[in-house]
Amino acid sequence: MLPFCLEPGLEACVLYKDGKWLAFNRSCPHAGIDLLVGGDIEDLSELNAGVVVGCPAHTYLFDPVVGTCLWDASRGLPETPPLQTYEVSERCGQIWVKPRPLPKPVAKEDWDQARADALQLALVDKALARKFPD
Ligand code: FES
C-alpha cells in the first residue's frame, strides 16, 4: 500500500489487491476518519462484491473502485457521500492515478438492504477472523 498526497490536506492511497490496482481517498466521506488506520479492506467476491473498504469508526462500507457507499447506519438508502476513487494505470514503470467521476446516488428501487447488511456482516466477520484467528 502506498499513501500519496494530492494536495495539502488531501491524502489518498494506491494498493494492489487480488490482482487489481485500487486507489481512493484516505478520508472517510462520513466523518473524515482515516480509512487506513484500523480500517479493513476485504475481498467479498463470495457475495459478488469484490473488494470492499470498511471504515474503522462506524463500519460504513465503500466500493473502492467506483466509490459507492455500500452500507451506512441509516439502514436504508445511504445518505453518506461516495468515496473519491482513482483510475490507476502503469506507464513506463510508474503508477499514475486519475480521479474517477463520483458515482450517481443509488436509486431507491435499486437498493437492497438485505444485501447491504450481508456485506457489512461479512466484512466484520472477516476482519474479526483475521484479527483474532482462534
Ligand atoms: S467516519 Fe467512517 S463510517 Fe463514520
PDB file of C-alpha atoms and ligand atoms in Angstrom:
ATOM      1  CA  MET A   1       0.000   0.000   0.000  1.00  0.00           C
ATOM      2  CA  LEU A   2       1.368   3.360  -0.991  1.00  0.00           C
ATOM      3  CA  PRO A   3      -0.078   6.523   0.552  1.00  0.00           C
ATOM      4  CA  PHE A   4       0.240   9.690  -1.506  1.00  0.00           C
ATOM      5  CA  CYS A   5      -0.660  13.325  -1.111  1.00  0.00           C
ATOM      6  CA  LEU A   6      -2.603  15.031  -3.900  1.00  0.00           C
ATOM      7  CA  GLU A   7      -2.511  18.450  -2.314  1.00  0.00           C
ATOM      8  CA  PRO A   8      -2.017  19.687   1.238  1.00  0.00           C
ATOM      9  CA  GLY A   9      -4.681  18.017   3.388  1.00  0.00           C
ATOM     10  CA  LEU A  10      -5.824  15.604   0.694  1.00  0.00           C
ATOM     11  CA  GLU A  11      -4.267  12.184   1.106  1.00  0.00           C
ATOM     12  CA  ALA A  12      -5.061   9.077  -0.856  1.00  0.00           C
ATOM     13  CA  CYS A  13      -3.554   5.631  -1.284  1.00  0.00           C
ATOM     14  CA  VAL A  14      -2.880   3.142  -4.014  1.00  0.00           C
ATOM     15  CA  LEU A  15      -2.664  -0.583  -3.423  1.00  0.00           C
ATOM     16  CA  TYR A  16      -2.541  -3.824  -5.331  1.00  0.00           C
ATOM     17  CA  LYS A  17      -5.165  -6.247  -4.051  1.00  0.00           C
ATOM     18  CA  ASP A  18      -6.242  -9.546  -5.584  1.00  0.00           C
ATOM     19  CA  GLY A  19      -4.772  -8.701  -8.996  1.00  0.00           C
ATOM     20  CA  LYS A  20      -6.204  -5.196  -9.232  1.00  0.00           C
ATOM     21  CA  TRP A  21      -4.910  -1.702  -8.568  1.00  0.00           C
ATOM     22  CA  LEU A  22      -7.135   0.331  -6.278  1.00  0.00           C
ATOM     23  CA  ALA A  23      -6.766   3.972  -5.332  1.00  0.00           C
ATOM     24  CA  PHE A  24      -9.013   6.049  -3.079  1.00  0.00           C
ATOM     25  CA  ASN A  25      -9.002   8.931  -0.636  1.00  0.00           C
ATOM     26  CA  ARG A  26      -7.935   8.003   2.862  1.00  0.00           C
ATOM     27  CA  SER A  27     -10.548  10.228   4.498  1.00  0.00           C
ATOM     28  CA  CYS A  28     -13.923   8.540   5.101  1.00  0.00           C
ATOM     29  CA  PRO A  29     -16.741  10.561   3.465  1.00  0.00           C
ATOM     30  CA  HIS A  30     -18.899  10.069   6.573  1.00  0.00           C
ATOM     31  CA  ALA A  31     -16.827  11.894   9.185  1.00  0.00           C
ATOM     32  CA  GLY A  32     -13.273  12.080   7.913  1.00  0.00           C
ATOM     33  CA  ILE A  33     -11.653   9.167   9.763  1.00  0.00           C
ATOM     34  CA  ASP A  34      -8.515   7.783   8.106  1.00  0.00           C
ATOM     35  CA  LEU A  35      -9.570   4.565   6.372  1.00  0.00           C
ATOM     36  CA  LEU A  36      -6.021   3.216   6.523  1.00  0.00           C
ATOM     37  CA  VAL A  37      -5.709   3.401  10.297  1.00  0.00           C
ATOM     38  CA  GLY A  38      -7.673   0.415  11.552  1.00  0.00           C
ATOM     39  CA  GLY A  39      -9.957   0.146   8.519  1.00  0.00           C
ATOM     40  CA  ASP A  40     -10.495  -3.094   6.648  1.00  0.00           C
ATOM     41  CA  ILE A  41     -10.030  -3.931   3.009  1.00  0.00           C
ATOM     42  CA  GLU A  42     -11.648  -7.292   2.375  1.00  0.00           C
ATOM     43  CA  ASP A  43     -12.401  -9.366  -0.692  1.00  0.00           C
ATOM     44  CA  LEU A  44     -16.123 -10.173  -0.630  1.00  0.00           C
ATOM     45  CA  SER A  45     -16.171 -11.919  -4.006  1.00  0.00           C
ATOM     46  CA  GLU A  46     -18.242 -14.717  -2.487  1.00  0.00           C
ATOM     47  CA  LEU A  47     -21.057 -12.135  -2.301  1.00  0.00           C
ATOM     48  CA  ASN A  48     -20.274 -10.800  -5.799  1.00  0.00           C
ATOM     49  CA  ALA A  49     -18.986  -7.572  -4.317  1.00  0.00           C
ATOM     50  CA  GLY A  50     -15.242  -7.768  -4.993  1.00  0.00           C
ATOM     51  CA  VAL A  51     -13.010  -5.771  -2.707  1.00  0.00           C
ATOM     52  CA  VAL A  52     -14.789  -3.609  -0.121  1.00  0.00           C
ATOM     53  CA  VAL A  53     -13.368  -0.972   2.234  1.00  0.00           C
ATOM     54  CA  GLY A  54     -14.743  -0.749   5.769  1.00  0.00           C
ATOM     55  CA  CYS A  55     -14.249   2.340   7.890  1.00  0.00           C
ATOM     56  CA  PRO A  56     -12.893   1.695  11.390  1.00  0.00           C
ATOM     57  CA  ALA A  57     -15.122   4.311  13.021  1.00  0.00           C
ATOM     58  CA  HIS A  58     -18.699   3.279  12.220  1.00  0.00           C
ATOM     59  CA  THR A  59     -18.087   0.346   9.803  1.00  0.00           C
ATOM     60  CA  TYR A  60     -19.605   2.081   6.792  1.00  0.00           C
ATOM     61  CA  LEU A  61     -18.665   0.268   3.588  1.00  0.00           C
ATOM     62  CA  PHE A  62     -17.409   1.657   0.304  1.00  0.00           C
ATOM     63  CA  ASP A  63     -16.664   0.245  -3.106  1.00  0.00           C
ATOM     64  CA  PRO A  64     -13.009   1.235  -3.696  1.00  0.00           C
ATOM     65  CA  VAL A  65     -13.418   1.080  -7.479  1.00  0.00           C
ATOM     66  CA  VAL A  66     -16.408   3.346  -8.122  1.00  0.00           C
ATOM     67  CA  GLY A  67     -16.743   4.883  -4.640  1.00  0.00           C
ATOM     68  CA  THR A  68     -20.360   3.990  -3.876  1.00  0.00           C
ATOM     69  CA  CYS A  69     -21.340   3.769  -0.223  1.00  0.00           C
ATOM     70  CA  LEU A  70     -22.491   0.152   0.187  1.00  0.00           C
ATOM     71  CA  TRP A  71     -23.772   0.339   3.763  1.00  0.00           C
ATOM     72  CA  ASP A  72     -24.319   3.088   6.290  1.00  0.00           C
ATOM     73  CA  ALA A  73     -26.064   3.367   9.619  1.00  0.00           C
ATOM     74  CA  SER A  74     -29.190   4.952   8.123  1.00  0.00           C
ATOM     75  CA  ARG A  75     -30.217   1.303   7.458  1.00  0.00           C
ATOM     76  CA  GLY A  76     -31.625   2.376   4.142  1.00  0.00           C
ATOM     77  CA  LEU A  77     -30.527   4.100   1.002  1.00  0.00           C
ATOM     78  CA  PRO A  78     -27.111   5.519   2.020  1.00  0.00           C
ATOM     79  CA  GLU A  79     -27.098   9.177   2.908  1.00  0.00           C
ATOM     80  CA  THR A  80     -23.305   9.132   3.025  1.00  0.00           C
ATOM     81  CA  PRO A  81     -21.490  10.729   0.088  1.00  0.00           C
ATOM     82  CA  PRO A  82     -19.381   8.425  -2.087  1.00  0.00           C
ATOM     83  CA  LEU A  83     -15.661   7.847  -1.626  1.00  0.00           C
ATOM     84  CA  GLN A  84     -13.418   9.559  -4.180  1.00  0.00           C
ATOM     85  CA  THR A  85     -11.621   6.859  -6.124  1.00  0.00           C
ATOM     86  CA  TYR A  86      -8.990   6.959  -8.852  1.00  0.00           C
ATOM     87  CA  GLU A  87      -8.294   5.197 -12.079  1.00  0.00           C
ATOM     88  CA  VAL A  88      -4.853   3.584 -11.859  1.00  0.00           C
ATOM     89  CA  SER A  89      -2.516   2.850 -14.744  1.00  0.00           C
ATOM     90  CA  GLU A  90       1.079   1.705 -15.058  1.00  0.00           C
ATOM     91  CA  ARG A  91       3.202   3.506 -17.630  1.00  0.00           C
ATOM     92  CA  CYS A  92       6.971   3.465 -18.047  1.00  0.00           C
ATOM     93  CA  GLY A  93       7.398   1.744 -14.693  1.00  0.00           C
ATOM     94  CA  GLN A  94       5.374   4.370 -12.882  1.00  0.00           C
ATOM     95  CA  ILE A  95       1.917   4.359 -11.312  1.00  0.00           C
ATOM     96  CA  TRP A  96      -0.461   7.082 -12.493  1.00  0.00           C
ATOM     97  CA  VAL A  97      -3.771   7.985 -10.900  1.00  0.00           C
ATOM     98  CA  LYS A  98      -6.657   9.995 -12.279  1.00  0.00           C
ATOM     99  CA  PRO A  99      -9.801  10.906 -10.293  1.00  0.00           C
ATOM    100  CA  ARG A 100     -12.877   8.972 -11.324  1.00  0.00           C
ATOM    101  CA  PRO A 101     -16.170  10.847 -11.579  1.00  0.00           C
ATOM    102  CA  LEU A 102     -18.218  10.368  -8.417  1.00  0.00           C
ATOM    103  CA  PRO A 103     -20.979   7.775  -8.859  1.00  0.00           C
ATOM    104  CA  LYS A 104     -24.616   8.807  -9.061  1.00  0.00           C
ATOM    105  CA  PRO A 105     -26.680   8.087  -5.955  1.00  0.00           C
ATOM    106  CA  VAL A 106     -28.248   4.635  -5.921  1.00  0.00           C
ATOM    107  CA  ALA A 107     -31.886   4.753  -6.987  1.00  0.00           C
ATOM    108  CA  LYS A 108     -34.355   3.734  -4.306  1.00  0.00           C
ATOM    109  CA  GLU A 109     -35.713   0.915  -6.473  1.00  0.00           C
ATOM    110  CA  ASP A 110     -32.178  -0.483  -6.905  1.00  0.00           C
ATOM    111  CA  TRP A 111     -31.331  -0.510  -3.188  1.00  0.00           C
ATOM    112  CA  ASP A 112     -31.214  -3.915  -1.476  1.00  0.00           C
ATOM    113  CA  GLN A 113     -30.933  -3.519   2.299  1.00  0.00           C
ATOM    114  CA  ALA A 114     -30.597  -7.288   2.886  1.00  0.00           C
ATOM    115  CA  ARG A 115     -27.593  -7.383   0.551  1.00  0.00           C
ATOM    116  CA  ALA A 116     -26.085  -4.306   2.194  1.00  0.00           C
ATOM    117  CA  ASP A 117     -26.470  -5.924   5.617  1.00  0.00           C
ATOM    118  CA  ALA A 118     -24.947  -9.178   4.328  1.00  0.00           C
ATOM    119  CA  LEU A 119     -21.903  -7.277   3.032  1.00  0.00           C
ATOM    120  CA  GLN A 120     -21.498  -5.457   6.317  1.00  0.00           C
ATOM    121  CA  LEU A 121     -21.708  -8.671   8.369  1.00  0.00           C
ATOM    122  CA  ALA A 122     -19.315 -10.498   6.023  1.00  0.00           C
ATOM    123  CA  LEU A 123     -16.744  -7.715   6.262  1.00  0.00           C
ATOM    124  CA  VAL A 124     -16.943  -7.606  10.056  1.00  0.00           C
ATOM    125  CA  ASP A 125     -16.699 -11.428  10.250  1.00  0.00           C
ATOM    126  CA  LYS A 126     -13.607 -11.489   8.015  1.00  0.00           C
ATOM    127  CA  ALA A 127     -11.967  -8.637   9.868  1.00  0.00           C
ATOM    128  CA  LEU A 128     -12.573 -10.316  13.239  1.00  0.00           C
ATOM    129  CA  ALA A 129     -11.335 -13.692  11.958  1.00  0.00           C
ATOM    130  CA  ARG A 130      -8.139 -12.072  10.696  1.00  0.00           C
ATOM    131  CA  LYS A 131      -7.532 -10.069  13.863  1.00  0.00           C
ATOM    132  CA  PHE A 132      -8.474 -12.893  16.268  1.00  0.00           C
ATOM    133  CA  PRO A 133      -7.633 -16.134  14.404  1.00  0.00           C
ATOM    134  CA  ASP A 134      -8.633 -18.538  17.212  1.00  0.00           C
TER     135      ASP A 134
HETATM  136  S1  FES B   1     -16.158   8.142   9.883  1.00  0.00           S
HETATM  137 FE1  FES B   1     -16.176   6.463   8.569  1.00  0.00          FE
HETATM  138  S2  FES B   1     -18.016   5.477   8.986  1.00  0.00           S
HETATM  139 FE2  FES B   1     -18.057   7.180  10.262  1.00  0.00          FE
END
